[in-house]
Coordinates of C-alpha atoms and ligand atoms in Angstrom, one line a residue:
Chain I
M1 CA 67.4 105.8 125.8
N2 CA 66.5 108.8 124.0
A3 CA 68.6 110.3 120.8
T4 CA 70.7 112.5 122.5
Q5 CA 71.6 110.0 125.2
A6 CA 72.5 107.6 122.2
V7 CA 74.8 110.1 120.8
R8 CA 76.5 110.9 124.4
V9 CA 77.6 106.8 124.3
A10 CA 78.5 106.7 120.8
E11 CA 80.8 110.2 121.7
A12 CA 82.1 108.3 124.6
R13 CA 84.9 106.2 122.6
A14 CA 86.8 109.3 121.8
D15 CA 87.4 109.7 125.7
F16 CA 89.4 106.6 125.9
P17 CA 92.6 107.1 124.8
I18 CA 93.8 103.6 124.7
L19 CA 91.2 102.2 122.1
H20 CA 92.6 104.5 119.2
Q21 CA 95.2 102.4 118.2
Q22 CA 96.3 99.0 116.3
V23 CA 97.3 95.5 117.4
H24 CA 99.0 93.3 115.1
G25 CA 98.1 95.8 112.3
K26 CA 94.6 95.7 113.0
P27 CA 92.3 98.2 114.9
L28 CA 92.1 97.0 118.5
V29 CA 88.6 95.4 119.4
Y30 CA 88.7 95.3 123.3
L31 CA 86.2 93.1 124.0
D32 CA 87.6 92.1 127.7
N33 CA 86.0 94.5 129.6
A34 CA 85.0 91.9 132.1
A35 CA 88.4 91.9 133.3
T36 CA 89.2 95.1 133.2
T37 CA 87.6 98.4 131.7
Q38 CA 89.7 100.9 129.6
K39 CA 90.0 104.2 131.6
P40 CA 88.5 107.8 130.0
K41 CA 90.8 110.9 129.8
P42 CA 89.1 112.2 133.3
V43 CA 90.1 109.6 134.8
I44 CA 93.8 109.8 133.9
D45 CA 93.5 113.2 134.1
A46 CA 92.2 113.2 137.7
I47 CA 95.6 110.9 138.8
V48 CA 98.0 113.4 136.7
S49 CA 96.4 116.4 138.4
Y50 CA 96.6 114.8 141.9
Y51 CA 100.2 113.8 141.7
T52 CA 101.0 117.1 139.7
A53 CA 99.4 119.1 141.9
D54 CA 98.1 117.7 145.2
N55 CA 100.4 114.9 146.1
S56 CA 100.4 114.4 150.0
N57 CA 99.8 111.9 152.8
I58 CA 96.1 112.7 154.5
H59 CA 94.5 113.0 157.5
R60 CA 98.2 113.7 159.1
G61 CA 99.6 116.7 157.9
V62 CA 98.6 120.5 158.9
H63 CA 100.1 121.9 155.5
T64 CA 98.2 122.9 152.3
L65 CA 98.8 120.2 150.1
S66 CA 97.8 117.3 152.8
E67 CA 94.6 119.4 153.6
R68 CA 93.8 119.4 149.7
A69 CA 94.5 115.7 149.2
T70 CA 92.4 115.2 152.0
V71 CA 89.7 117.1 151.0
R72 CA 89.9 115.3 147.7
Y73 CA 90.1 111.8 148.7
E74 CA 86.9 112.4 151.3
A75 CA 85.0 113.9 148.4
A76 CA 85.4 110.9 146.8
R77 CA 84.2 109.0 149.7
E78 CA 80.9 111.0 149.3
R79 CA 80.8 110.5 145.7
V80 CA 81.1 106.6 146.1
R81 CA 78.3 107.0 148.9
R82 CA 75.9 108.7 146.3
F83 CA 76.7 106.1 144.0
L84 CA 76.0 103.5 146.3
H85 CA 73.2 105.3 147.8
A86 CA 74.3 104.7 151.2
A87 CA 73.0 106.8 154.1
S88 CA 76.3 107.5 155.1
E89 CA 79.9 108.1 154.3
Q90 CA 80.5 105.6 157.6
E91 CA 79.5 103.1 155.6
I92 CA 81.9 103.2 152.5
I93 CA 85.5 101.9 153.0
F94 CA 88.1 101.9 150.7
T95 CA 89.9 98.7 149.8
R96 CA 92.1 97.3 147.4
G97 CA 89.5 95.8 144.9
A98 CA 86.3 93.2 145.6
T99 CA 88.9 90.8 146.5
E100 CA 89.6 92.6 149.6
S101 CA 86.4 93.6 150.6
I102 CA 85.0 90.1 150.7
N103 CA 88.1 89.1 152.9
L104 CA 87.6 92.2 155.1
V105 CA 84.2 90.7 155.5
A106 CA 85.0 87.0 155.9
A107 CA 88.1 88.2 158.5
A108 CA 86.6 90.5 160.4
Y109 CA 82.7 89.7 160.3
G110 CA 82.9 85.9 159.5
R111 CA 85.5 85.2 162.2
E112 CA 83.3 86.5 165.0
N113 CA 80.0 85.4 163.8
V114 CA 80.2 81.9 161.8
G115 CA 81.3 79.4 164.4
A116 CA 81.6 75.3 164.5
G117 CA 78.4 73.8 162.6
D118 CA 77.5 76.9 161.2
E119 CA 76.8 77.2 157.4
V120 CA 78.0 79.9 154.5
L121 CA 75.7 80.2 151.5
I122 CA 77.1 81.0 148.2
T123 CA 76.1 80.0 144.5
A124 CA 77.7 78.0 142.1
L125 CA 78.3 81.2 139.6
E126 CA 80.8 82.4 142.1
H127 CA 84.3 83.7 141.2
H128 CA 87.0 82.3 143.1
S129 CA 87.2 85.5 145.1
N130 CA 84.0 84.9 146.6
I131 CA 84.3 81.3 147.1
V132 CA 88.3 81.0 148.6
P133 CA 87.7 83.5 151.6
W134 CA 84.5 81.4 153.0
Q135 CA 86.5 78.3 152.1
M136 CA 89.0 79.5 154.3
L137 CA 86.7 80.5 157.2
C138 CA 84.8 77.5 156.9
N139 CA 87.8 75.2 157.6
E140 CA 89.4 77.3 160.4
K141 CA 85.9 77.7 162.2
G142 CA 84.5 73.8 161.5
A143 CA 81.4 75.5 159.3
K144 CA 80.0 74.3 156.5
L145 CA 80.3 76.2 153.0
R146 CA 77.1 75.3 151.1
V147 CA 76.6 76.0 147.3
A148 CA 73.3 76.7 145.4
P149 CA 73.0 75.0 142.1
I150 CA 72.6 76.7 138.7
N151 CA 70.2 75.4 136.1
D152 CA 71.7 74.9 132.3
A153 CA 71.1 78.7 131.1
G154 CA 73.2 79.3 134.2
E155 CA 70.6 80.8 136.6
V156 CA 70.8 80.1 140.4
V157 CA 68.0 77.9 141.2
I158 CA 66.2 79.9 143.7
G159 CA 64.1 76.8 144.9
E160 CA 67.4 75.2 145.9
F161 CA 69.1 78.7 147.1
E162 CA 66.2 79.0 149.7
R163 CA 66.3 75.1 150.9
L164 CA 69.7 75.6 151.7
L165 CA 68.9 78.5 153.7
G166 CA 68.4 77.4 157.6
R167 CA 68.9 78.1 161.2
R168 CA 72.8 77.5 160.7
T169 CA 73.4 80.0 157.9
K170 CA 75.2 83.1 158.9
V171 CA 76.3 84.4 156.0
V172 CA 75.1 84.5 152.2
A173 CA 77.2 85.7 149.6
I174 CA 76.4 86.1 146.2
S175 CA 77.7 87.9 142.8
H176 CA 75.1 90.6 141.4
V177 CA 76.1 89.5 137.7
S178 CA 78.2 86.7 137.0
N179 CA 81.7 87.1 135.4
A180 CA 81.8 83.9 133.5
L181 CA 78.3 83.5 132.0
G182 CA 76.8 87.5 132.4
T183 CA 74.1 86.2 134.7
V184 CA 72.5 88.8 136.7
N185 CA 70.8 87.4 140.2
P186 CA 67.8 88.7 141.6
V187 CA 69.8 89.7 144.6
G188 CA 66.8 91.6 146.2
P189 CA 64.8 88.7 146.9
M190 CA 68.0 86.5 147.7
I191 CA 69.0 88.9 150.6
R192 CA 65.5 88.9 152.0
A193 CA 65.3 85.2 151.9
A194 CA 68.8 85.3 153.8
H195 CA 67.3 87.8 156.2
R196 CA 64.4 85.7 156.5
V197 CA 66.9 82.9 158.5
G198 CA 68.8 85.7 160.0
A199 CA 71.8 85.6 158.0
V200 CA 73.7 88.5 156.6
A201 CA 74.1 89.0 153.0
L202 CA 77.4 90.0 151.2
V203 CA 76.9 90.9 147.5
D204 CA 79.8 90.9 145.0
G205 CA 79.2 93.6 142.6
A206 CA 82.5 93.4 140.8
Q207 CA 80.5 92.9 137.4
A208 CA 77.6 95.0 138.4
V209 CA 78.1 98.6 139.2
A210 CA 79.1 99.6 135.8
H211 CA 76.1 98.1 134.1
I212 CA 73.4 98.4 136.7
P213 CA 72.4 101.2 139.0
V214 CA 73.0 99.9 142.8
D215 CA 71.1 101.3 145.6
A216 CA 72.7 99.0 148.3
P217 CA 70.5 100.1 150.9
A218 CA 67.1 99.7 148.8
L219 CA 68.3 96.0 148.4
D220 CA 68.9 95.7 151.8
A221 CA 72.5 94.5 151.2
D222 CA 74.4 94.1 154.5
F223 CA 77.9 94.3 152.7
Y224 CA 78.5 95.2 149.0
A225 CA 81.7 95.1 147.4
F226 CA 83.1 96.6 144.0
S227 CA 86.4 96.9 142.0
G228 CA 87.4 100.3 140.7
H229 CA 89.2 99.2 137.5
K230 CA 85.9 97.5 136.3
V231 CA 83.8 100.3 136.5
Y232 CA 86.7 102.7 134.2
G233 CA 88.8 103.6 137.4
P234 CA 92.1 102.5 138.4
T235 CA 93.6 99.2 139.4
G236 CA 94.3 98.8 143.2
I237 CA 91.1 100.6 144.6
G238 CA 88.0 98.9 145.6
V239 CA 84.9 99.4 148.0
L240 CA 83.2 97.7 150.6
Y241 CA 79.8 99.0 151.6
G242 CA 78.5 97.8 154.9
K243 CA 75.8 98.7 157.4
K244 CA 77.0 100.8 159.9
R245 CA 75.7 98.9 162.6
L246 CA 77.5 95.5 161.5
L247 CA 80.8 97.8 160.8
E248 CA 80.7 98.9 164.3
A249 CA 80.4 96.0 165.9
M250 CA 83.4 94.3 164.0
P251 CA 86.6 94.3 164.8
P252 CA 89.6 95.8 162.8
Y253 CA 90.7 93.9 159.7
Q254 CA 94.4 95.2 159.9
G255 CA 96.1 97.2 162.1
G256 CA 98.3 100.5 161.5
G257 CA 98.5 103.9 161.3
D258 CA 95.0 105.8 160.6
M259 CA 92.9 103.1 162.2
I260 CA 94.0 104.0 165.6
R261 CA 92.8 106.5 168.3
T262 CA 95.4 106.1 171.0
V263 CA 98.2 103.9 171.4
T264 CA 100.2 102.7 174.0
F265 CA 102.1 99.5 174.3
E266 CA 99.4 98.6 176.9
K267 CA 96.1 99.3 174.7
T268 CA 95.1 101.1 171.6
T269 CA 91.6 102.3 171.1
Y270 CA 90.1 102.1 167.3
N271 CA 89.3 105.0 165.5
D272 CA 85.6 105.6 164.3
L273 CA 84.2 104.4 160.7
P274 CA 85.4 104.2 158.2
Y275 CA 88.9 104.9 159.3
K276 CA 89.0 101.8 161.3
F277 CA 88.9 99.4 158.5
E278 CA 91.6 101.8 156.7
A279 CA 94.8 100.9 158.1
G280 CA 98.2 102.5 156.6
T281 CA 98.3 105.1 153.8
P282 CA 95.6 104.6 151.3
N283 CA 95.7 104.7 147.8
I284 CA 94.8 107.9 147.5
S285 CA 95.3 108.7 143.6
G286 CA 93.4 105.2 143.2
V287 CA 90.2 107.0 145.6
I288 CA 90.5 110.3 143.2
G289 CA 90.5 108.4 139.9
L290 CA 87.6 105.9 141.3
A291 CA 85.6 109.2 141.7
A292 CA 86.3 110.4 138.8
A293 CA 85.4 107.4 136.8
I294 CA 82.1 107.3 138.7
E295 CA 81.5 111.1 137.7
Y296 CA 81.9 110.3 134.1
L297 CA 79.7 107.2 133.9
E298 CA 76.9 109.2 135.7
N299 CA 77.1 111.8 133.5
I300 CA 76.6 109.6 130.2
G301 CA 74.3 107.4 132.6
I302 CA 74.2 103.9 133.9
E303 CA 70.8 103.4 132.5
N304 CA 72.3 104.9 128.8
A305 CA 75.5 102.3 129.2
A306 CA 73.4 99.6 130.2
A307 CA 70.9 99.8 127.3
H308 CA 73.7 99.9 124.8
E309 CA 75.5 97.0 126.0
H310 CA 72.4 94.9 126.1
D311 CA 71.9 96.0 122.4
L312 CA 75.7 95.1 121.5
L313 CA 74.7 91.7 123.6
C314 CA 71.9 91.0 121.5
Y315 CA 73.1 91.4 118.4
A316 CA 76.6 89.5 119.6
T317 CA 74.6 86.9 120.4
E318 CA 72.4 86.9 117.1
Q319 CA 75.8 87.1 114.8
L320 CA 77.7 84.1 116.9
R321 CA 74.6 81.9 117.0
R322 CA 74.6 82.2 112.9
I323 CA 78.3 80.6 113.1
P324 CA 77.8 76.6 112.9
G325 CA 80.0 75.1 115.7
V326 CA 79.6 78.2 118.1
R327 CA 77.9 76.9 121.4
I328 CA 77.0 80.2 123.9
L329 CA 77.1 79.2 127.6
G330 CA 75.0 81.3 129.8
T331 CA 71.7 81.9 128.3
A332 CA 69.8 83.2 131.1
A333 CA 66.9 85.5 131.0
E334 CA 68.4 88.4 132.7
K335 CA 72.2 89.1 131.2
A336 CA 74.6 91.7 131.6
G337 CA 77.1 92.1 128.4
V338 CA 79.1 88.9 129.0
L339 CA 79.0 86.3 126.1
S340 CA 80.9 83.2 126.8
F341 CA 81.3 80.5 124.3
L342 CA 83.2 77.6 122.7
L343 CA 83.9 77.0 119.2
E344 CA 83.7 73.3 118.1
G345 CA 87.2 71.8 117.3
V346 CA 89.1 75.2 118.2
H347 CA 90.2 75.2 121.8
P348 CA 89.3 78.8 123.5
H349 CA 93.3 79.5 123.9
D350 CA 93.9 79.0 120.3
A351 CA 90.7 80.9 119.6
G352 CA 92.2 83.6 121.9
T353 CA 95.2 83.8 120.2
I354 CA 93.7 84.3 116.6
L355 CA 91.3 86.4 117.6
D356 CA 94.6 88.7 119.1
S357 CA 95.8 88.4 115.8
E358 CA 92.6 89.9 114.5
G359 CA 92.9 92.8 117.1
V360 CA 90.2 91.4 118.9
A361 CA 91.0 91.0 122.6
V362 CA 89.0 88.4 124.5
R363 CA 89.5 86.3 127.5
A364 CA 90.2 82.7 127.0
G365 CA 90.3 80.4 130.4
H366 CA 88.7 79.7 133.5
H367 CA 87.9 83.0 134.2
C368 CA 88.6 82.5 137.7
A369 CA 84.9 80.6 138.0
Q370 CA 86.2 77.0 137.8
P371 CA 83.1 75.4 139.4
V372 CA 81.3 77.0 136.4
M373 CA 83.4 75.3 133.9
D374 CA 82.9 72.0 135.7
R375 CA 79.2 72.7 135.8
Y376 CA 79.6 72.7 131.9
G377 CA 81.9 70.1 131.7
V378 CA 84.6 72.3 130.0
S379 CA 87.6 73.8 131.1
A380 CA 87.9 77.0 129.4
T381 CA 85.8 79.3 127.3
T382 CA 86.1 82.3 125.1
R383 CA 84.4 85.6 126.6
A384 CA 83.7 88.3 125.1
S385 CA 82.8 91.2 127.3
F386 CA 81.1 94.6 126.4
A387 CA 81.3 98.2 128.0
L388 CA 79.8 101.4 126.7
Y389 CA 82.5 102.4 124.4
N390 CA 82.4 99.3 122.3
T391 CA 80.3 99.5 118.6
R392 CA 78.3 97.3 116.5
E393 CA 80.7 97.2 113.9
E394 CA 83.5 95.9 117.0
V395 CA 80.8 92.8 116.8
D396 CA 81.2 92.3 113.5
A397 CA 85.0 92.0 113.6
L398 CA 84.4 89.4 116.5
A399 CA 82.5 87.6 114.2
R400 CA 84.7 87.9 111.6
A401 CA 87.7 86.6 113.6
V402 CA 85.7 83.6 114.8
R403 CA 85.1 82.7 111.4
K404 CA 89.0 83.3 110.9
A405 CA 89.7 80.5 113.9
Q406 CA 87.3 77.8 112.0
E407 CA 89.3 78.5 108.7
V408 CA 92.9 78.1 110.6
F409 CA 91.5 74.7 112.0
G410 CA 89.2 73.8 108.8
Chain S
M1 CA 103.6 91.0 113.5
A2 CA 104.1 87.2 113.2
N3 CA 101.8 85.1 110.6
L4 CA 99.2 82.9 112.4
R5 CA 100.1 80.6 110.1
D6 CA 103.8 80.2 111.3
L7 CA 102.4 79.5 114.9
Y8 CA 99.7 77.1 113.4
Q9 CA 101.7 75.1 111.0
E10 CA 99.5 72.3 109.1
L11 CA 101.5 69.6 110.8
I12 CA 100.7 71.2 114.1
V13 CA 96.7 71.7 113.3
D14 CA 97.1 68.0 111.8
H15 CA 98.8 66.5 115.1
S16 CA 96.0 68.5 117.1
K17 CA 93.2 67.0 115.5
Q18 CA 94.5 63.9 115.5
P19 CA 96.9 63.3 117.7
R20 CA 99.4 60.1 117.5
N21 CA 100.0 57.8 120.6
F22 CA 97.2 58.8 122.3
R23 CA 96.5 56.1 124.9
V24 CA 97.0 54.9 128.2
V25 CA 100.3 52.6 128.6
T26 CA 98.7 50.1 131.2
D27 CA 102.7 48.5 131.7
A28 CA 104.4 51.6 131.5
D29 CA 107.7 51.6 133.5
R30 CA 107.1 55.6 134.4
H31 CA 104.5 58.3 134.1
A32 CA 104.0 61.6 135.2
E33 CA 101.1 64.5 134.7
G34 CA 101.3 67.8 133.8
H35 CA 99.1 70.8 134.4
N36 CA 98.9 74.3 133.4
P37 CA 96.2 75.5 136.2
L38 CA 96.0 79.0 134.3
C39 CA 94.4 77.2 131.4
G40 CA 93.4 74.1 132.3
D41 CA 95.7 72.2 130.1
R42 CA 96.3 68.4 131.6
V43 CA 98.5 65.8 130.2
T44 CA 99.7 62.2 131.6
I45 CA 103.0 61.1 129.9
Y46 CA 103.8 57.6 129.6
I47 CA 106.9 55.8 129.2
K48 CA 108.1 52.1 128.8
M49 CA 111.8 51.5 128.9
E50 CA 114.2 48.7 127.6
G51 CA 117.6 49.6 129.0
E52 CA 118.4 52.9 128.2
R53 CA 116.2 53.0 125.1
I54 CA 112.5 54.5 125.0
S55 CA 110.6 51.5 123.7
D56 CA 107.5 53.1 123.8
V57 CA 106.1 56.9 124.9
A58 CA 102.4 57.7 124.3
F59 CA 99.8 60.3 126.2
R60 CA 96.7 61.2 127.4
G61 CA 95.2 64.7 128.3
S62 CA 93.4 67.7 127.1
G63 CA 94.4 70.9 125.5
C64 CA 95.0 73.4 123.1
A65 CA 96.2 72.8 119.7
I66 CA 100.0 73.8 120.6
S67 CA 100.1 71.5 123.7
T68 CA 98.2 68.4 122.3
A69 CA 100.6 68.6 118.9
S70 CA 103.5 69.0 121.1
A71 CA 102.9 66.3 123.1
S72 CA 101.9 64.2 119.6
L73 CA 105.1 65.0 118.0
L74 CA 107.0 64.6 121.2
T75 CA 106.0 60.6 121.3
E76 CA 106.7 60.4 117.4
S77 CA 110.5 61.9 118.0
L78 CA 111.3 60.3 121.0
K79 CA 110.4 56.8 120.7
G80 CA 113.5 54.6 120.0
R81 CA 115.7 57.3 121.8
T82 CA 117.9 56.9 124.2
A83 CA 117.3 58.7 127.6
T84 CA 120.1 61.1 126.7
E85 CA 119.4 61.4 123.1
A86 CA 115.7 62.2 124.5
E87 CA 117.3 65.0 126.8
N88 CA 119.0 66.5 123.9
I89 CA 116.1 66.8 122.0
F90 CA 114.2 68.7 124.7
D91 CA 117.0 71.1 125.1
N92 CA 116.8 71.8 121.4
F93 CA 113.5 72.3 121.4
H94 CA 113.0 74.3 124.5
N95 CA 116.0 76.7 122.8
L96 CA 113.4 76.6 119.9
V97 CA 109.9 78.0 121.2
T98 CA 112.0 80.0 123.6
G99 CA 113.9 81.5 121.1
A100 CA 117.1 81.1 123.3
G101 CA 119.6 80.4 120.8
E102 CA 121.0 77.3 118.7
T103 CA 118.8 74.5 118.4
G104 CA 120.6 71.8 116.1
P105 CA 118.5 69.4 113.9
L106 CA 114.8 69.0 114.8
G107 CA 113.1 67.3 112.4
K108 CA 109.5 67.3 112.5
L109 CA 109.7 69.6 115.6
A110 CA 110.9 72.5 113.8
A111 CA 107.3 73.3 113.1
F112 CA 107.3 74.7 116.4
S113 CA 109.4 77.6 115.5
G114 CA 106.5 80.3 115.5
V115 CA 105.9 79.8 118.9
C116 CA 108.6 81.8 120.2
D117 CA 106.6 84.9 118.6
Y118 CA 103.6 83.9 121.0
P119 CA 105.5 84.5 124.5
T120 CA 102.0 83.4 125.9
R121 CA 101.9 80.1 124.4
V122 CA 105.7 79.2 125.2
K123 CA 104.2 77.3 128.1
C124 CA 101.4 75.3 125.7
A125 CA 104.3 74.2 123.7
T126 CA 106.2 72.9 126.7
L127 CA 104.1 71.7 129.2
A128 CA 104.2 67.8 127.7
W129 CA 108.1 68.0 127.6
H130 CA 108.6 69.3 130.9
T131 CA 106.2 66.2 132.2
F132 CA 108.2 63.9 130.0
H133 CA 111.4 65.0 132.0
A134 CA 109.7 64.5 135.1
A135 CA 108.7 61.2 134.1
L136 CA 111.8 60.1 132.8
R137 CA 113.9 61.2 135.9
G138 CA 111.1 60.0 138.4
A139 CA 110.5 56.8 139.8
Q140 CA 106.7 56.6 139.3
A141 CA 104.0 59.1 139.4
D142 CA 105.2 62.7 139.3
H143 CA 103.1 65.7 139.3
V144 CA 104.7 68.8 137.0
S145 CA 103.1 72.2 137.1
T146 CA 104.1 75.1 134.8
E147 CA 103.4 77.5 137.9
K148 CA 105.7 77.6 140.8
A149 CA 103.4 76.0 144.2
Ligands
PLP1 C1 82.5 88.5 139.8 C2 83.5 89.0 140.0 N1 83.9 89.2 141.7 C3 85.2 89.8 141.9 C4 86.0 89.8 141.1 C5 87.5 90.2 141.9 O1 87.8 91.4 141.6 P1 89.3 91.9 141.8 O2 90.3 90.8 141.2 O3 89.2 93.5 140.9 O4 89.6 92.1 143.3 C6 86.2 89.6 139.6 C7 87.2 90.1 139.3 O5 87.3 89.5 138.0 C8 84.8 89.5 139.2 O6 84.4 89.4 138.0

């Protein structure tokens, strides 16, 4: 990160109106970014301008507003295409979020391609949204869900992952970055291993896209899923990237308007990609807001944001390690800005309340990753997670609040 | 903002660190399990009855300070009471932590007066009570969840 870029990151904080407030009389220190990130002014403005000037339904009206809304919607798709380096806009499908993207693949690809005795391989790091859809599919089909284990540092044991791959493996579904521990998985080599046995690979990039530049074709991912709200965009909008060849062969996920070409009561012919998978009126303002978020992040530079967050992670790790009674969970060599920890004698739920009373917003709980918690024999952790607008001063506030929690139970 | 010490009163911190009646009652007449799936808190309440009277009440489980202290103080407050008295105390306690209205005398349970200022923590304070209630009414093993199925 060069000096001007560093300045750009430092100035970014001013772009997020919500950050400039007090909570319980203390400056808000927002460290719950893995749950959802805050939204910069350009994203809020894009949504306001859409509803103020251009709101209309898309792909159906001949009138001016509909034309404008359609142009903005499709321009957003083009921005997402470039963001993931996809070859074609037909490979970018808008969904409600990472969860719906994964469910779409489990339903439309999985139902056609996974049968009795087949296997789906996931890892022990997955978020519930990359476990349950596969479990449902496996139950329906009489297929088997296999789980690659993690080591004490929270890294997938690659040898075991490869050993679990076989002739019966039809789908491999892995997170790019773990939301509970911050581990960055070596998805490139994992995808190659999946392909060697003829399986398709889905990557859950919900925690990755705001922190790692993603080139889906270079990774050779068959499917790549993410949510807008974790990359400075609005809630209720997400993306599924899929290889055109696979998407074309898949049946639709939902039926309705926009996904059809012709309908009679006897027979319906489906629309082309990506519309085949976008039934009904989509979240138009969400799509426009997401495009503004990606533009914003790209202007700052994902690498710059990542370098800044890495600095915060190292600094926070160092600060918390100095406090007796703190145990950090997730010590992978490759980590994104997530710091999960336990405080001796203080339950995470109590830590969460006490930190909040100091203005520090963190997540306390199982992070929708109960199997990860089970792996460490705990029911919950306290998790601080960083975004490009966080500062070292905020890490200091976190460390002070942690000491305060210890005092309360001292 | 409510003061943190109003929530974590000394009595609560003490009971969370050294819960009373923290044991399995092997010859319990009734027991029930409670679970808060959102935060992972778990509690099992055991009751022994002598006629209408609760001759022993104890608990096991794991959870945050509020839920542990609440279970611990529940056992202290309800031992020796009749079932009807216990239900009345539960009503009063519930009103206290939800800020819903008149509470009547609560003794040590008044330590939970700060909870009503922390709406996200009400379920922590009431988990053991709902579980107790289920055990008292249910014939044998019962299961309580803070989240509706
Ligand atoms: C790794 C991971 N995958 C998937 C999801 C699900 O995202 P959403 O709830 O936005 O669909 C999350 C969100 O917490 C996540 O962290």
